[in-house]
Amino acid sequence: QVQLVESGGGLVQPGGSLRLSCAASGSISRINVMGWYRQAPGKERELAASIISGGTLNYADSVKGRFTISRDNAKMYLQMDSLKVEDTAVYYCYVDATVEYASHDYWGQGTQVTVSS
């Protein structure tokens, strides 16, 4: 069993910053991918940023230059700067982890990020 605990969401004005955190715990043999997805009202869930076990980083075009993903063992962070109203969404922590010799997908409960003046 794997648990993901997110924190750091909230309300911020346009141009402000927030830092999201996600901590993974449980019977994890290996973390293959960690990432942040987001879902705005009325829209599909989309990838914001991810980090692969070898260190490769991926960002959605809409957040490049403003968001920074990082990882420290089983903890992951998303530093969000220069936030825009369109960044408003529920942000979900995602982990692809090997548990008992098989790869599985795990999701956090989501944390609300609201950018508004």
PDB file of C-alpha atoms in Angstrom:
ATOM      1  CA  GLN A   1       0.000   0.000   0.000  1.00  0.00           C
ATOM      2  CA  VAL A   2       1.264   3.466  -0.913  1.00  0.00           C
ATOM      3  CA  GLN A   3       0.075   6.726   0.588  1.00  0.00           C
ATOM      4  CA  LEU A   4       0.580  10.181  -0.895  1.00  0.00           C
ATOM      5  CA  VAL A   5       0.116  13.229   1.308  1.00  0.00           C
ATOM      6  CA  GLU A   6      -0.030  16.647  -0.326  1.00  0.00           C
ATOM      7  CA  SER A   7       0.225  20.078   1.204  1.00  0.00           C
ATOM      8  CA  GLY A   8       0.819  23.684   0.245  1.00  0.00           C
ATOM      9  CA  GLY A   9      -2.219  24.764  -1.736  1.00  0.00           C
ATOM     10  CA  GLY A  10      -4.116  27.957  -1.060  1.00  0.00           C
ATOM     11  CA  LEU A  11      -5.195  31.360  -2.314  1.00  0.00           C
ATOM     12  CA  VAL A  12      -2.653  33.699  -3.863  1.00  0.00           C
ATOM     13  CA  GLN A  13      -2.778  36.870  -5.913  1.00  0.00           C
ATOM     14  CA  PRO A  14      -1.625  36.916  -9.548  1.00  0.00           C
ATOM     15  CA  GLY A  15       2.154  37.156  -9.682  1.00  0.00           C
ATOM     16  CA  GLY A  16       2.517  35.415  -6.345  1.00  0.00           C
ATOM     17  CA  SER A  17       4.144  32.127  -5.410  1.00  0.00           C
ATOM     18  CA  LEU A  18       3.173  28.855  -3.777  1.00  0.00           C
ATOM     19  CA  ARG A  19       5.071  25.688  -3.007  1.00  0.00           C
ATOM     20  CA  LEU A  20       3.354  22.310  -3.115  1.00  0.00           C
ATOM     21  CA  SER A  21       4.725  19.249  -1.342  1.00  0.00           C
ATOM     22  CA  CYS A  22       3.973  15.558  -1.716  1.00  0.00           C
ATOM     23  CA  ALA A  23       5.288  12.819   0.532  1.00  0.00           C
ATOM     24  CA  ALA A  24       5.074   9.184  -0.528  1.00  0.00           C
ATOM     25  CA  SER A  25       5.174   6.347   1.985  1.00  0.00           C
ATOM     26  CA  GLY A  26       4.490   2.622   2.071  1.00  0.00           C
ATOM     27  CA  SER A  27       5.924  -0.551   0.606  1.00  0.00           C
ATOM     28  CA  ILE A  28       7.755   1.099  -2.266  1.00  0.00           C
ATOM     29  CA  SER A  29      10.635  -0.707  -3.915  1.00  0.00           C
ATOM     30  CA  ARG A  30      11.353   2.000  -6.435  1.00  0.00           C
ATOM     31  CA  ILE A  31       9.813   5.289  -7.503  1.00  0.00           C
ATOM     32  CA  ASN A  32       9.835   5.471 -11.290  1.00  0.00           C
ATOM     33  CA  VAL A  33       8.053   8.753 -11.927  1.00  0.00           C
ATOM     34  CA  MET A  34       6.734  11.536  -9.719  1.00  0.00           C
ATOM     35  CA  GLY A  35       4.606  14.315 -11.080  1.00  0.00           C
ATOM     36  CA  TRP A  36       1.988  16.966 -10.575  1.00  0.00           C
ATOM     37  CA  TYR A  37      -1.222  16.955 -12.552  1.00  0.00           C
ATOM     38  CA  ARG A  38      -3.866  19.644 -12.375  1.00  0.00           C
ATOM     39  CA  GLN A  39      -7.534  19.883 -13.200  1.00  0.00           C
ATOM     40  CA  ALA A  40      -9.333  23.171 -13.668  1.00  0.00           C
ATOM     41  CA  PRO A  41     -13.129  23.406 -13.470  1.00  0.00           C
ATOM     42  CA  GLY A  42     -14.708  22.033 -16.629  1.00  0.00           C
ATOM     43  CA  LYS A  43     -11.383  20.832 -18.027  1.00  0.00           C
ATOM     44  CA  GLU A  44      -9.567  17.536 -18.242  1.00  0.00           C
ATOM     45  CA  ARG A  45      -6.737  16.649 -15.917  1.00  0.00           C
ATOM     46  CA  GLU A  46      -3.395  17.611 -17.436  1.00  0.00           C
ATOM     47  CA  LEU A  47       0.248  17.124 -16.606  1.00  0.00           C
ATOM     48  CA  ALA A  48       1.908  20.194 -15.130  1.00  0.00           C
ATOM     49  CA  ALA A  49       5.342  18.761 -14.417  1.00  0.00           C
ATOM     50  CA  SER A  50       7.053  15.437 -13.839  1.00  0.00           C
ATOM     51  CA  ILE A  51      10.415  14.036 -12.857  1.00  0.00           C
ATOM     52  CA  ILE A  52      11.618  10.624 -13.985  1.00  0.00           C
ATOM     53  CA  SER A  53      13.899   8.493 -11.817  1.00  0.00           C
ATOM     54  CA  GLY A  54      16.927   9.254 -14.010  1.00  0.00           C
ATOM     55  CA  GLY A  55      16.378  12.962 -13.399  1.00  0.00           C
ATOM     56  CA  THR A  56      14.613  13.982 -16.610  1.00  0.00           C
ATOM     57  CA  LEU A  57      12.203  16.850 -16.034  1.00  0.00           C
ATOM     58  CA  ASN A  58       9.095  17.534 -18.075  1.00  0.00           C
ATOM     59  CA  TYR A  59       6.937  20.644 -17.985  1.00  0.00           C
ATOM     60  CA  ALA A  60       3.749  21.668 -19.713  1.00  0.00           C
ATOM     61  CA  ASP A  61       4.404  24.558 -22.069  1.00  0.00           C
ATOM     62  CA  SER A  62       2.043  26.715 -20.048  1.00  0.00           C
ATOM     63  CA  VAL A  63       4.193  26.484 -16.901  1.00  0.00           C
ATOM     64  CA  LYS A  64       7.721  26.442 -18.340  1.00  0.00           C
ATOM     65  CA  GLY A  65       9.894  29.120 -16.794  1.00  0.00           C
ATOM     66  CA  ARG A  66       7.476  29.629 -13.895  1.00  0.00           C
ATOM     67  CA  PHE A  67       7.195  26.229 -12.175  1.00  0.00           C
ATOM     68  CA  THR A  68      10.065  24.133 -10.843  1.00  0.00           C
ATOM     69  CA  ILE A  69       9.684  20.484  -9.869  1.00  0.00           C
ATOM     70  CA  SER A  70      12.143  18.808  -7.544  1.00  0.00           C
ATOM     71  CA  ARG A  71      12.465  15.599  -5.606  1.00  0.00           C
ATOM     72  CA  ASP A  72      14.244  14.477  -2.443  1.00  0.00           C
ATOM     73  CA  ASN A  73      13.919  10.703  -2.087  1.00  0.00           C
ATOM     74  CA  ALA A  74      10.200  10.056  -1.564  1.00  0.00           C
ATOM     75  CA  LYS A  75       9.257  13.724  -1.310  1.00  0.00           C
ATOM     76  CA  MET A  76       8.403  15.921  -4.254  1.00  0.00           C
ATOM     77  CA  TYR A  77       7.948  19.654  -4.511  1.00  0.00           C
ATOM     78  CA  LEU A  78       6.479  22.069  -7.007  1.00  0.00           C
ATOM     79  CA  GLN A  79       7.636  25.661  -6.697  1.00  0.00           C
ATOM     80  CA  MET A  80       5.135  27.843  -8.525  1.00  0.00           C
ATOM     81  CA  ASP A  81       6.168  31.425  -9.260  1.00  0.00           C
ATOM     82  CA  SER A  82       4.566  34.201 -11.295  1.00  0.00           C
ATOM     83  CA  LEU A  83       1.203  32.522 -10.838  1.00  0.00           C
ATOM     84  CA  LYS A  84      -1.592  33.383 -13.228  1.00  0.00           C
ATOM     85  CA  VAL A  85      -5.354  33.182 -12.861  1.00  0.00           C
ATOM     86  CA  GLU A  86      -5.326  30.315 -15.346  1.00  0.00           C
ATOM     87  CA  ASP A  87      -3.174  28.263 -12.963  1.00  0.00           C
ATOM     88  CA  THR A  88      -6.224  27.903 -10.727  1.00  0.00           C
ATOM     89  CA  ALA A  89      -6.937  24.187 -10.390  1.00  0.00           C
ATOM     90  CA  VAL A  90      -6.849  21.204  -8.098  1.00  0.00           C
ATOM     91  CA  TYR A  91      -3.306  19.888  -8.138  1.00  0.00           C
ATOM     92  CA  TYR A  92      -2.751  16.145  -7.754  1.00  0.00           C
ATOM     93  CA  CYS A  93       0.413  14.376  -6.793  1.00  0.00           C
ATOM     94  CA  TYR A  94       1.124  11.336  -8.984  1.00  0.00           C
ATOM     95  CA  VAL A  95       3.572   8.518  -8.445  1.00  0.00           C
ATOM     96  CA  ASP A  96       4.480   5.560 -10.625  1.00  0.00           C
ATOM     97  CA  ALA A  97       6.076   3.166  -8.154  1.00  0.00           C
ATOM     98  CA  THR A  98       7.222  -0.426  -8.145  1.00  0.00           C
ATOM     99  CA  VAL A  99       5.483  -2.351  -5.385  1.00  0.00           C
ATOM    100  CA  GLU A 100       5.890  -6.119  -5.068  1.00  0.00           C
ATOM    101  CA  TYR A 101       7.718  -6.388  -8.429  1.00  0.00           C
ATOM    102  CA  ALA A 102       5.022  -4.553 -10.417  1.00  0.00           C
ATOM    103  CA  SER A 103       4.576  -0.935 -11.409  1.00  0.00           C
ATOM    104  CA  HIS A 104       1.455   0.864 -10.168  1.00  0.00           C
ATOM    105  CA  ASP A 105      -0.007   4.348 -10.404  1.00  0.00           C
ATOM    106  CA  TYR A 106      -0.918   6.238  -7.245  1.00  0.00           C
ATOM    107  CA  TRP A 107      -2.697   9.552  -6.763  1.00  0.00           C
ATOM    108  CA  GLY A 108      -2.914  12.028  -3.940  1.00  0.00           C
ATOM    109  CA  GLN A 109      -6.184  13.499  -2.737  1.00  0.00           C
ATOM    110  CA  GLY A 110      -5.579  16.822  -4.469  1.00  0.00           C
ATOM    111  CA  THR A 111      -4.890  20.302  -3.169  1.00  0.00           C
ATOM    112  CA  GLN A 112      -6.681  23.434  -4.338  1.00  0.00           C
ATOM    113  CA  VAL A 113      -4.671  26.291  -5.805  1.00  0.00           C
ATOM    114  CA  THR A 114      -6.622  29.480  -6.431  1.00  0.00           C
ATOM    115  CA  VAL A 115      -5.039  32.490  -8.111  1.00  0.00           C
ATOM    116  CA  SER A 116      -7.250  35.531  -7.783  1.00  0.00           C
ATOM    117  CA  SER A 117      -7.081  39.213  -6.980  1.00  0.00           C
TER     118      SER A 117
END
